[in-house]
């Protein structure tokens, strides 16, 4: 299992994240580095899966590594697919960070089934979003056979704001062969990735989310899966963890969008939107600086970077990015927010905002008071 380390700078107040293959060892100076660095604030990838107990839990998947040992969890969804974390699939397949999972098979079984028979699976086409710079870590597996007859797909639902909701999670800690349920409370967005939601243990008693929970589903009182747990804080006094919301997972792997309810509908743009937005964007200085353009697109989201048909020609590159952003309910808004950070109210960004408002039918926006 891959491990995340959270290292706090001694003077800068900023945080850095590194990813390694082994759990870090604390040295006691308040900092940590993955793969044997120093510190005692440890964060490990985990995962979670759960719903109100009963027949609705049959979507729970256990992903197995070498020797059949569970290395994480997953969620059975419609179409014979399983949603999990990329680092779980990578561990099960024994892959290095830079290796592709194409063509490799892993074994999994269903914790909610009476048969517990293993089923082969592999990473689906366009179902691989490995962790890069704190983003991603989503995988979609395609079953090579059918799920057991007594198992049903989960209901995936966009999570939305945390709202202090209580969810239940189910994982496979090594000390508990059958698996364990844990109840946690959603706290808010943030953590080691802007896509994550933080959760806290409801009480200091009972089990906690730990290694073996990675990739499992976090389930609300209605029985809907809202996300998959990705990491936990390993400090003994903490019961803190993080999940990837369903809507973020769908951005990284859009092929699961058909299984998700309550995703925002893509807004209806006029036919000239792509052309006019592209024309306005190529006039913004931050867009015709290649290095800054890459940073802006990374801030917009790795889903845009991965899906856009990139080109060394500025006009073609920006047009491809706009085309992808227009497919998301919040795509253009994410791009605009990233641009504002770099442009600081420049004339070209204000012209872009005018074009955007007009295309949305809102007229010309008022200039903020100076």
PDB file of N, CA and C in Angstrom, residues 92-191:
ATOM      1  N   UNK A  92      -2.241  -4.309  -5.218  1.00  0.00           N
ATOM      2  CA  UNK A  92      -2.697  -5.661  -5.540  1.00  0.00           C
ATOM      3  C   UNK A  92      -1.953  -6.239  -6.733  1.00  0.00           C
ATOM      4  N   UNK A  93      -1.619  -5.389  -7.697  1.00  0.00           N
ATOM      5  CA  UNK A  93      -0.926  -5.833  -8.908  1.00  0.00           C
ATOM      6  C   UNK A  93       0.587  -5.861  -8.743  1.00  0.00           C
ATOM      7  N   UNK A  94       1.092  -5.325  -7.636  1.00  0.00           N
ATOM      8  CA  UNK A  94       2.529  -5.289  -7.417  1.00  0.00           C
ATOM      9  C   UNK A  94       3.254  -4.356  -8.362  1.00  0.00           C
ATOM     10  N   UNK A  95       2.632  -3.233  -8.716  1.00  0.00           N
ATOM     11  CA  UNK A  95       3.203  -2.304  -9.687  1.00  0.00           C
ATOM     12  C   UNK A  95       4.020  -1.218  -9.005  1.00  0.00           C
ATOM     13  N   UNK A  96       5.068  -0.783  -9.667  1.00  0.00           N
ATOM     14  CA  UNK A  96       5.801   0.400  -9.244  1.00  0.00           C
ATOM     15  C   UNK A  96       5.000   1.639  -9.622  1.00  0.00           C
ATOM     16  N   UNK A  97       5.387   2.783  -9.067  1.00  0.00           N
ATOM     17  CA  UNK A  97       4.628   4.012  -9.296  1.00  0.00           C
ATOM     18  C   UNK A  97       4.520   4.375 -10.770  1.00  0.00           C
ATOM     19  N   UNK A  98       5.552   4.058 -11.551  1.00  0.00           N
ATOM     20  CA  UNK A  98       5.567   4.468 -12.959  1.00  0.00           C
ATOM     21  C   UNK A  98       5.101   3.371 -13.904  1.00  0.00           C
ATOM     22  N   UNK A  99       4.604   2.255 -13.374  1.00  0.00           N
ATOM     23  CA  UNK A  99       4.151   1.154 -14.225  1.00  0.00           C
ATOM     24  C   UNK A  99       2.674   1.295 -14.567  1.00  0.00           C
ATOM     25  N   UNK A 100       2.334   0.893 -15.782  1.00  0.00           N
ATOM     26  CA  UNK A 100       0.946   0.916 -16.227  1.00  0.00           C
ATOM     27  C   UNK A 100       0.245  -0.377 -15.811  1.00  0.00           C
ATOM     28  N   UNK A 101      -1.040  -0.297 -15.445  1.00  0.00           N
ATOM     29  CA  UNK A 101      -1.784  -1.510 -15.103  1.00  0.00           C
ATOM     30  C   UNK A 101      -2.376  -2.217 -16.310  1.00  0.00           C
ATOM     31  N   UNK A 102      -2.144  -1.703 -17.510  1.00  0.00           N
ATOM     32  CA  UNK A 102      -2.774  -2.260 -18.710  1.00  0.00           C
ATOM     33  C   UNK A 102      -2.472  -3.749 -18.844  1.00  0.00           C
ATOM     34  N   UNK A 103      -3.526  -4.542 -19.001  1.00  0.00           N
ATOM     35  CA  UNK A 103      -3.386  -5.969 -19.231  1.00  0.00           C
ATOM     36  C   UNK A 103      -3.172  -6.807 -17.993  1.00  0.00           C
ATOM     37  N   UNK A 104      -2.966  -6.194 -16.837  1.00  0.00           N
ATOM     38  CA  UNK A 104      -2.714  -6.951 -15.605  1.00  0.00           C
ATOM     39  C   UNK A 104      -4.032  -7.313 -14.925  1.00  0.00           C
ATOM     40  N   UNK A 105      -4.066  -8.481 -14.287  1.00  0.00           N
ATOM     41  CA  UNK A 105      -5.260  -8.962 -13.605  1.00  0.00           C
ATOM     42  C   UNK A 105      -5.034  -9.009 -12.100  1.00  0.00           C
ATOM     43  N   UNK A 106      -6.092  -8.743 -11.359  1.00  0.00           N
ATOM     44  CA  UNK A 106      -6.073  -8.921  -9.914  1.00  0.00           C
ATOM     45  C   UNK A 106      -7.292  -9.738  -9.505  1.00  0.00           C
ATOM     46  N   UNK A 107      -7.296 -10.181  -8.263  1.00  0.00           N
ATOM     47  CA  UNK A 107      -8.408 -10.971  -7.740  1.00  0.00           C
ATOM     48  C   UNK A 107      -9.147 -10.171  -6.676  1.00  0.00           C
ATOM     49  N   UNK A 108     -10.443 -10.343  -6.639  1.00  0.00           N
ATOM     50  CA  UNK A 108     -11.257  -9.708  -5.607  1.00  0.00           C
ATOM     51  C   UNK A 108     -12.402 -10.638  -5.241  1.00  0.00           C
ATOM     52  N   UNK A 109     -13.012 -10.366  -4.103  1.00  0.00           N
ATOM     53  CA  UNK A 109     -14.229 -11.088  -3.745  1.00  0.00           C
ATOM     54  C   UNK A 109     -15.195 -10.121  -3.079  1.00  0.00           C
ATOM     55  N   UNK A 110     -16.348 -10.635  -2.674  1.00  0.00           N
ATOM     56  CA  UNK A 110     -17.434  -9.787  -2.198  1.00  0.00           C
ATOM     57  C   UNK A 110     -17.747 -10.123  -0.747  1.00  0.00           C
ATOM     58  N   UNK A 111     -17.461  -9.157   0.135  1.00  0.00           N
ATOM     59  CA  UNK A 111     -17.654  -9.381   1.563  1.00  0.00           C
ATOM     60  C   UNK A 111     -19.117  -9.606   1.916  1.00  0.00           C
ATOM     61  N   UNK A 112     -20.029  -9.100   1.087  1.00  0.00           N
ATOM     62  CA  UNK A 112     -21.445  -9.257   1.371  1.00  0.00           C
ATOM     63  C   UNK A 112     -22.078 -10.484   0.756  1.00  0.00           C
ATOM     64  N   UNK A 113     -21.271 -11.333   0.128  1.00  0.00           N
ATOM     65  CA  UNK A 113     -21.802 -12.528  -0.534  1.00  0.00           C
ATOM     66  C   UNK A 113     -21.606 -13.766   0.333  1.00  0.00           C
ATOM     67  N   UNK A 114     -22.526 -14.699   0.216  1.00  0.00           N
ATOM     68  CA  UNK A 114     -22.391 -15.957   0.947  1.00  0.00           C
ATOM     69  C   UNK A 114     -21.349 -16.867   0.318  1.00  0.00           C
ATOM     70  N   UNK A 115     -21.014 -16.638  -0.960  1.00  0.00           N
ATOM     71  CA  UNK A 115     -20.097 -17.547  -1.656  1.00  0.00           C
ATOM     72  C   UNK A 115     -18.635 -17.205  -1.413  1.00  0.00           C
ATOM     73  N   UNK A 116     -18.293 -15.926  -1.355  1.00  0.00           N
ATOM     74  CA  UNK A 116     -16.913 -15.456  -1.182  1.00  0.00           C
ATOM     75  C   UNK A 116     -15.987 -15.990  -2.276  1.00  0.00           C
ATOM     76  N   UNK A 117     -16.538 -16.327  -3.441  1.00  0.00           N
ATOM     77  CA  UNK A 117     -15.709 -16.833  -4.525  1.00  0.00           C
ATOM     78  C   UNK A 117     -14.945 -15.687  -5.176  1.00  0.00           C
ATOM     79  N   UNK A 118     -13.631 -15.872  -5.443  1.00  0.00           N
ATOM     80  CA  UNK A 118     -12.865 -14.794  -6.076  1.00  0.00           C
ATOM     81  C   UNK A 118     -13.271 -14.582  -7.530  1.00  0.00           C
ATOM     82  N   UNK A 119     -13.170 -13.347  -7.972  1.00  0.00           N
ATOM     83  CA  UNK A 119     -13.461 -12.957  -9.347  1.00  0.00           C
ATOM     84  C   UNK A 119     -12.263 -12.175  -9.867  1.00  0.00           C
ATOM     85  N   UNK A 120     -11.863 -12.443 -11.107  1.00  0.00           N
ATOM     86  CA  UNK A 120     -10.754 -11.701 -11.716  1.00  0.00           C
ATOM     87  C   UNK A 120     -11.257 -10.356 -12.231  1.00  0.00           C
ATOM     88  N   UNK A 121     -10.372  -9.376 -12.229  1.00  0.00           N
ATOM     89  CA  UNK A 121     -10.712  -8.045 -12.734  1.00  0.00           C
ATOM     90  C   UNK A 121      -9.446  -7.366 -13.223  1.00  0.00           C
ATOM     91  N   UNK A 122      -9.620  -6.344 -14.039  1.00  0.00           N
ATOM     92  CA  UNK A 122      -8.496  -5.526 -14.502  1.00  0.00           C
ATOM     93  C   UNK A 122      -8.965  -4.082 -14.607  1.00  0.00           C
ATOM     94  N   UNK A 123      -8.030  -3.164 -14.715  1.00  0.00           N
ATOM     95  CA  UNK A 123      -8.377  -1.747 -14.800  1.00  0.00           C
ATOM     96  C   UNK A 123      -9.080  -1.475 -16.126  1.00  0.00           C
ATOM     97  N   UNK A 124     -10.229  -0.835 -16.059  1.00  0.00           N
ATOM     98  CA  UNK A 124     -11.017  -0.542 -17.257  1.00  0.00           C
ATOM     99  C   UNK A 124     -10.339   0.527 -18.106  1.00  0.00           C
ATOM    100  N   UNK A 125     -10.659   0.520 -19.396  1.00  0.00           N
ATOM    101  CA  UNK A 125     -10.182   1.585 -20.276  1.00  0.00           C
ATOM    102  C   UNK A 125     -10.673   2.930 -19.747  1.00  0.00           C
ATOM    103  N   UNK A 126      -9.794   3.900 -19.657  1.00  0.00           N
ATOM    104  CA  UNK A 126     -10.083   5.228 -19.114  1.00  0.00           C
ATOM    105  C   UNK A 126     -10.519   5.163 -17.656  1.00  0.00           C
ATOM    106  N   UNK A 127     -10.078   4.110 -16.963  1.00  0.00           N
ATOM    107  CA  UNK A 127     -10.423   3.953 -15.556  1.00  0.00           C
ATOM    108  C   UNK A 127      -9.227   4.061 -14.633  1.00  0.00           C
ATOM    109  N   UNK A 128      -8.213   4.807 -15.048  1.00  0.00           N
ATOM    110  CA  UNK A 128      -6.974   4.885 -14.270  1.00  0.00           C
ATOM    111  C   UNK A 128      -6.584   6.337 -14.061  1.00  0.00           C
ATOM    112  N   UNK A 129      -6.628   6.799 -12.813  1.00  0.00           N
ATOM    113  CA  UNK A 129      -6.211   8.157 -12.446  1.00  0.00           C
ATOM    114  C   UNK A 129      -5.320   8.040 -11.217  1.00  0.00           C
ATOM    115  N   UNK A 130      -4.048   7.689 -11.403  1.00  0.00           N
ATOM    116  CA  UNK A 130      -3.146   7.490 -10.260  1.00  0.00           C
ATOM    117  C   UNK A 130      -2.884   8.794  -9.524  1.00  0.00           C
ATOM    118  N   UNK A 131      -2.430   8.714  -8.270  1.00  0.00           N
ATOM    119  CA  UNK A 131      -2.170   9.948  -7.518  1.00  0.00           C
ATOM    120  C   UNK A 131      -1.007  10.731  -8.100  1.00  0.00           C
ATOM    121  N   UNK A 132      -1.243  12.006  -8.423  1.00  0.00           N
ATOM    122  CA  UNK A 132      -0.213  12.899  -8.951  1.00  0.00           C
ATOM    123  C   UNK A 132      -0.380  14.252  -8.270  1.00  0.00           C
ATOM    124  N   UNK A 133       0.642  14.700  -7.571  1.00  0.00           N
ATOM    125  CA  UNK A 133       0.624  16.013  -6.921  1.00  0.00           C
ATOM    126  C   UNK A 133      -0.611  16.199  -6.046  1.00  0.00           C
ATOM    127  N   UNK A 134      -0.965  15.168  -5.291  1.00  0.00           N
ATOM    128  CA  UNK A 134      -2.081  15.293  -4.367  1.00  0.00           C
ATOM    129  C   UNK A 134      -3.455  15.166  -4.989  1.00  0.00           C
ATOM    130  N   UNK A 135      -3.538  14.842  -6.264  1.00  0.00           N
ATOM    131  CA  UNK A 135      -4.829  14.691  -6.935  1.00  0.00           C
ATOM    132  C   UNK A 135      -4.944  13.283  -7.513  1.00  0.00           C
ATOM    133  N   UNK A 136      -6.156  12.933  -7.913  1.00  0.00           N
ATOM    134  CA  UNK A 136      -6.366  11.621  -8.509  1.00  0.00           C
ATOM    135  C   UNK A 136      -6.506  10.544  -7.450  1.00  0.00           C
ATOM    136  N   UNK A 137      -5.884   9.398  -7.690  1.00  0.00           N
ATOM    137  CA  UNK A 137      -5.958   8.192  -6.856  1.00  0.00           C
ATOM    138  C   UNK A 137      -7.320   7.520  -6.968  1.00  0.00           C
ATOM    139  N   UNK A 138      -7.781   7.364  -8.207  1.00  0.00           N
ATOM    140  CA  UNK A 138      -9.048   6.689  -8.485  1.00  0.00           C
ATOM    141  C   UNK A 138      -8.801   5.619  -9.535  1.00  0.00           C
ATOM    142  N   UNK A 139      -9.417   4.457  -9.351  1.00  0.00           N
ATOM    143  CA  UNK A 139      -9.351   3.391 -10.349  1.00  0.00           C
ATOM    144  C   UNK A 139     -10.736   2.778 -10.513  1.00  0.00           C
ATOM    145  N   UNK A 140     -11.052   2.391 -11.734  1.00  0.00           N
ATOM    146  CA  UNK A 140     -12.288   1.671 -12.033  1.00  0.00           C
ATOM    147  C   UNK A 140     -11.881   0.330 -12.618  1.00  0.00           C
ATOM    148  N   UNK A 141     -12.318  -0.749 -11.976  1.00  0.00           N
ATOM    149  CA  UNK A 141     -11.991  -2.097 -12.415  1.00  0.00           C
ATOM    150  C   UNK A 141     -13.161  -2.690 -13.187  1.00  0.00           C
ATOM    151  N   UNK A 142     -12.847  -3.483 -14.192  1.00  0.00           N
ATOM    152  CA  UNK A 142     -13.861  -4.212 -14.958  1.00  0.00           C
ATOM    153  C   UNK A 142     -13.787  -5.683 -14.569  1.00  0.00           C
ATOM    154  N   UNK A 143     -14.904  -6.233 -14.105  1.00  0.00           N
ATOM    155  CA  UNK A 143     -14.942  -7.649 -13.743  1.00  0.00           C
ATOM    156  C   UNK A 143     -14.831  -8.513 -14.987  1.00  0.00           C
ATOM    157  N   UNK A 144     -14.094  -9.620 -14.885  1.00  0.00           N
ATOM    158  CA  UNK A 144     -13.985 -10.557 -15.999  1.00  0.00           C
ATOM    159  C   UNK A 144     -15.096 -11.592 -15.979  1.00  0.00           C
ATOM    160  N   UNK A 145     -15.847 -11.609 -14.928  1.00  0.00           N
ATOM    161  CA  UNK A 145     -17.010 -12.472 -14.826  1.00  0.00           C
ATOM    162  C   UNK A 145     -18.134 -11.691 -14.169  1.00  0.00           C
ATOM    163  N   UNK A 146     -19.183 -12.380 -13.816  1.00  0.00           N
ATOM    164  CA  UNK A 146     -20.315 -11.718 -13.170  1.00  0.00           C
ATOM    165  C   UNK A 146     -20.108 -11.652 -11.664  1.00  0.00           C
ATOM    166  N   UNK A 147     -20.676 -10.635 -11.055  1.00  0.00           N
ATOM    167  CA  UNK A 147     -20.713 -10.581  -9.597  1.00  0.00           C
ATOM    168  C   UNK A 147     -21.646 -11.681  -9.097  1.00  0.00           C
ATOM    169  N   UNK A 148     -21.478 -12.140  -7.866  1.00  0.00           N
ATOM    170  CA  UNK A 148     -22.377 -13.172  -7.335  1.00  0.00           C
ATOM    171  C   UNK A 148     -23.840 -12.743  -7.411  1.00  0.00           C
ATOM    172  N   UNK A 149     -24.708 -13.713  -7.542  1.00  0.00           N
ATOM    173  CA  UNK A 149     -26.135 -13.422  -7.673  1.00  0.00           C
ATOM    174  C   UNK A 149     -26.706 -12.703  -6.455  1.00  0.00           C
ATOM    175  N   UNK A 150     -26.082 -12.902  -5.289  1.00  0.00           N
ATOM    176  CA  UNK A 150     -26.612 -12.273  -4.080  1.00  0.00           C
ATOM    177  C   UNK A 150     -25.978 -10.907  -3.798  1.00  0.00           C
ATOM    178  N   UNK A 151     -25.324 -10.327  -4.804  1.00  0.00           N
ATOM    179  CA  UNK A 151     -24.721  -8.995  -4.658  1.00  0.00           C
ATOM    180  C   UNK A 151     -25.376  -8.013  -5.625  1.00  0.00           C
ATOM    181  N   UNK A 152     -25.600  -6.805  -5.160  1.00  0.00           N
ATOM    182  CA  UNK A 152     -26.210  -5.757  -5.982  1.00  0.00           C
ATOM    183  C   UNK A 152     -25.302  -4.535  -6.006  1.00  0.00           C
ATOM    184  N   UNK A 153     -25.300  -3.778  -7.111  1.00  0.00           N
ATOM    185  CA  UNK A 153     -24.461  -2.577  -7.181  1.00  0.00           C
ATOM    186  C   UNK A 153     -24.875  -1.536  -6.146  1.00  0.00           C
ATOM    187  N   UNK A 154     -23.913  -0.733  -5.737  1.00  0.00           N
ATOM    188  CA  UNK A 154     -24.186   0.361  -4.813  1.00  0.00           C
ATOM    189  C   UNK A 154     -24.896   1.498  -5.532  1.00  0.00           C
ATOM    190  N   UNK A 155     -25.575   2.316  -4.764  1.00  0.00           N
ATOM    191  CA  UNK A 155     -26.143   3.565  -5.261  1.00  0.00           C
ATOM    192  C   UNK A 155     -25.137   4.673  -4.981  1.00  0.00           C
ATOM    193  N   UNK A 156     -24.493   5.194  -6.039  1.00  0.00           N
ATOM    194  CA  UNK A 156     -23.546   6.296  -5.879  1.00  0.00           C
ATOM    195  C   UNK A 156     -24.300   7.618  -5.912  1.00  0.00           C
ATOM    196  N   UNK A 157     -23.993   8.484  -4.979  1.00  0.00           N
ATOM    197  CA  UNK A 157     -24.670   9.776  -4.901  1.00  0.00           C
ATOM    198  C   UNK A 157     -23.628  10.861  -4.683  1.00  0.00           C
ATOM    199  N   UNK A 158     -23.732  11.958  -5.430  1.00  0.00           N
ATOM    200  CA  UNK A 158     -22.810  13.073  -5.223  1.00  0.00           C
ATOM    201  C   UNK A 158     -22.860  13.516  -3.769  1.00  0.00           C
ATOM    202  N   UNK A 159     -21.694  13.700  -3.171  1.00  0.00           N
ATOM    203  CA  UNK A 159     -21.618  13.986  -1.740  1.00  0.00           C
ATOM    204  C   UNK A 159     -22.048  15.407  -1.412  1.00  0.00           C
ATOM    205  N   UNK A 160     -21.534  16.393  -2.154  1.00  0.00           N
ATOM    206  CA  UNK A 160     -21.819  17.780  -1.822  1.00  0.00           C
ATOM    207  C   UNK A 160     -21.094  18.209  -0.556  1.00  0.00           C
ATOM    208  N   UNK A 161     -21.518  19.327   0.062  1.00  0.00           N
ATOM    209  CA  UNK A 161     -20.865  19.812   1.285  1.00  0.00           C
ATOM    210  C   UNK A 161     -20.941  18.794   2.412  1.00  0.00           C
ATOM    211  N   UNK A 162     -19.960  18.859   3.318  1.00  0.00           N
ATOM    212  CA  UNK A 162     -19.876  17.870   4.395  1.00  0.00           C
ATOM    213  C   UNK A 162     -21.111  17.890   5.283  1.00  0.00           C
ATOM    214  N   UNK A 163     -21.504  19.069   5.750  1.00  0.00           N
ATOM    215  CA  UNK A 163     -22.722  19.189   6.535  1.00  0.00           C
ATOM    216  C   UNK A 163     -22.732  18.434   7.848  1.00  0.00           C
ATOM    217  N   UNK A 164     -21.558  18.074   8.381  1.00  0.00           N
ATOM    218  CA  UNK A 164     -21.455  17.351   9.661  1.00  0.00           C
ATOM    219  C   UNK A 164     -22.232  16.037   9.657  1.00  0.00           C
ATOM    220  N   UNK A 165     -22.403  15.447   8.476  1.00  0.00           N
ATOM    221  CA  UNK A 165     -23.161  14.197   8.398  1.00  0.00           C
ATOM    222  C   UNK A 165     -22.370  13.016   8.961  1.00  0.00           C
ATOM    223  N   UNK A 166     -23.093  12.058   9.509  1.00  0.00           N
ATOM    224  CA  UNK A 166     -22.497  10.810   9.985  1.00  0.00           C
ATOM    225  C   UNK A 166     -22.579   9.785   8.861  1.00  0.00           C
ATOM    226  N   UNK A 167     -21.464   9.125   8.573  1.00  0.00           N
ATOM    227  CA  UNK A 167     -21.450   8.028   7.607  1.00  0.00           C
ATOM    228  C   UNK A 167     -20.813   6.817   8.271  1.00  0.00           C
ATOM    229  N   UNK A 168     -21.118   5.646   7.726  1.00  0.00           N
ATOM    230  CA  UNK A 168     -20.527   4.411   8.246  1.00  0.00           C
ATOM    231  C   UNK A 168     -19.619   3.828   7.182  1.00  0.00           C
ATOM    232  N   UNK A 169     -18.515   3.258   7.622  1.00  0.00           N
ATOM    233  CA  UNK A 169     -17.516   2.738   6.704  1.00  0.00           C
ATOM    234  C   UNK A 169     -17.138   1.319   7.110  1.00  0.00           C
ATOM    235  N   UNK A 170     -16.756   0.518   6.133  1.00  0.00           N
ATOM    236  CA  UNK A 170     -16.421  -0.884   6.385  1.00  0.00           C
ATOM    237  C   UNK A 170     -15.081  -1.191   5.734  1.00  0.00           C
ATOM    238  N   UNK A 171     -14.150  -1.721   6.510  1.00  0.00           N
ATOM    239  CA  UNK A 171     -12.828  -2.016   5.967  1.00  0.00           C
ATOM    240  C   UNK A 171     -12.293  -3.338   6.442  1.00  0.00           C
ATOM    241  N   UNK A 172     -11.082  -3.630   5.995  1.00  0.00           N
ATOM    242  CA  UNK A 172     -10.458  -4.925   6.243  1.00  0.00           C
ATOM    243  C   UNK A 172      -9.120  -4.773   6.965  1.00  0.00           C
ATOM    244  N   UNK A 173      -9.102  -4.316   8.232  1.00  0.00           N
ATOM    245  CA  UNK A 173      -7.834  -4.292   8.954  1.00  0.00           C
ATOM    246  C   UNK A 173      -7.292  -5.703   9.107  1.00  0.00           C
ATOM    247  N   UNK A 174      -5.966  -5.832   9.062  1.00  0.00           N
ATOM    248  CA  UNK A 174      -5.359  -7.162   9.075  1.00  0.00           C
ATOM    249  C   UNK A 174      -5.697  -7.940  10.335  1.00  0.00           C
ATOM    250  N   UNK A 175      -5.937  -7.236  11.440  1.00  0.00           N
ATOM    251  CA  UNK A 175      -6.233  -7.925  12.693  1.00  0.00           C
ATOM    252  C   UNK A 175      -7.677  -8.411  12.773  1.00  0.00           C
ATOM    253  N   UNK A 176      -8.501  -8.045  11.801  1.00  0.00           N
ATOM    254  CA  UNK A 176      -9.918  -8.418  11.826  1.00  0.00           C
ATOM    255  C   UNK A 176     -10.287  -9.037  10.486  1.00  0.00           C
ATOM    256  N   UNK A 177     -10.150 -10.355  10.382  1.00  0.00           N
ATOM    257  CA  UNK A 177     -10.392 -11.041   9.120  1.00  0.00           C
ATOM    258  C   UNK A 177     -11.725 -10.737   8.470  1.00  0.00           C
ATOM    259  N   UNK A 178     -12.843 -10.801   9.211  1.00  0.00           N
ATOM    260  CA  UNK A 178     -14.147 -10.548   8.586  1.00  0.00           C
ATOM    261  C   UNK A 178     -14.393  -9.089   8.229  1.00  0.00           C
ATOM    262  N   UNK A 179     -13.581  -8.176   8.718  1.00  0.00           N
ATOM    263  CA  UNK A 179     -13.803  -6.754   8.467  1.00  0.00           C
ATOM    264  C   UNK A 179     -14.529  -6.089   9.620  1.00  0.00           C
ATOM    265  N   UNK A 180     -14.493  -4.775   9.639  1.00  0.00           N
ATOM    266  CA  UNK A 180     -15.086  -4.010  10.734  1.00  0.00           C
ATOM    267  C   UNK A 180     -15.829  -2.784  10.206  1.00  0.00           C
ATOM    268  N   UNK A 181     -16.909  -2.426  10.908  1.00  0.00           N
ATOM    269  CA  UNK A 181     -17.623  -1.181  10.652  1.00  0.00           C
ATOM    270  C   UNK A 181     -17.096  -0.085  11.579  1.00  0.00           C
ATOM    271  N   UNK A 182     -17.010   1.120  11.056  1.00  0.00           N
ATOM    272  CA  UNK A 182     -16.610   2.289  11.842  1.00  0.00           C
ATOM    273  C   UNK A 182     -17.535   3.445  11.467  1.00  0.00           C
ATOM    274  N   UNK A 183     -17.955   4.201  12.469  1.00  0.00           N
ATOM    275  CA  UNK A 183     -18.825   5.354  12.235  1.00  0.00           C
ATOM    276  C   UNK A 183     -17.986   6.635  12.329  1.00  0.00           C
ATOM    277  N   UNK A 184     -18.092   7.516  11.307  1.00  0.00           N
ATOM    278  CA  UNK A 184     -17.317   8.759  11.292  1.00  0.00           C
ATOM    279  C   UNK A 184     -18.221   9.920  10.897  1.00  0.00           C
ATOM    280  N   UNK A 185     -17.748  11.134  11.147  1.00  0.00           N
ATOM    281  CA  UNK A 185     -18.504  12.345  10.827  1.00  0.00           C
ATOM    282  C   UNK A 185     -17.741  13.178   9.808  1.00  0.00           C
ATOM    283  N   UNK A 186     -18.414  13.581   8.733  1.00  0.00           N
ATOM    284  CA  UNK A 186     -17.801  14.446   7.730  1.00  0.00           C
ATOM    285  C   UNK A 186     -17.622  15.845   8.314  1.00  0.00           C
ATOM    286  N   UNK A 187     -16.435  16.421   8.106  1.00  0.00           N
ATOM    287  CA  UNK A 187     -16.112  17.706   8.725  1.00  0.00           C
ATOM    288  C   UNK A 187     -16.067  18.834   7.704  1.00  0.00           C
ATOM    289  N   UNK A 188     -15.342  18.643   6.601  1.00  0.00           N
ATOM    290  CA  UNK A 188     -15.231  19.702   5.605  1.00  0.00           C
ATOM    291  C   UNK A 188     -14.170  19.377   4.584  1.00  0.00           C
ATOM    292  N   UNK A 189     -14.078  20.195   3.548  1.00  0.00           N
ATOM    293  CA  UNK A 189     -13.119  19.946   2.480  1.00  0.00           C
ATOM    294  C   UNK A 189     -11.718  20.328   2.923  1.00  0.00           C
ATOM    295  N   UNK A 190     -10.729  19.783   2.200  1.00  0.00           N
ATOM    296  CA  UNK A 190      -9.342  20.116   2.496  1.00  0.00           C
ATOM    297  C   UNK A 190      -8.558  18.897   2.911  1.00  0.00           C
ATOM    298  N   UNK A 191      -7.365  19.150   3.441  1.00  0.00           N
ATOM    299  CA  UNK A 191      -6.465  18.070   3.781  1.00  0.00           C
ATOM    300  C   UNK A 191      -5.274  18.092   2.856  1.00  0.00           C
TER     301      UNK A 191
END
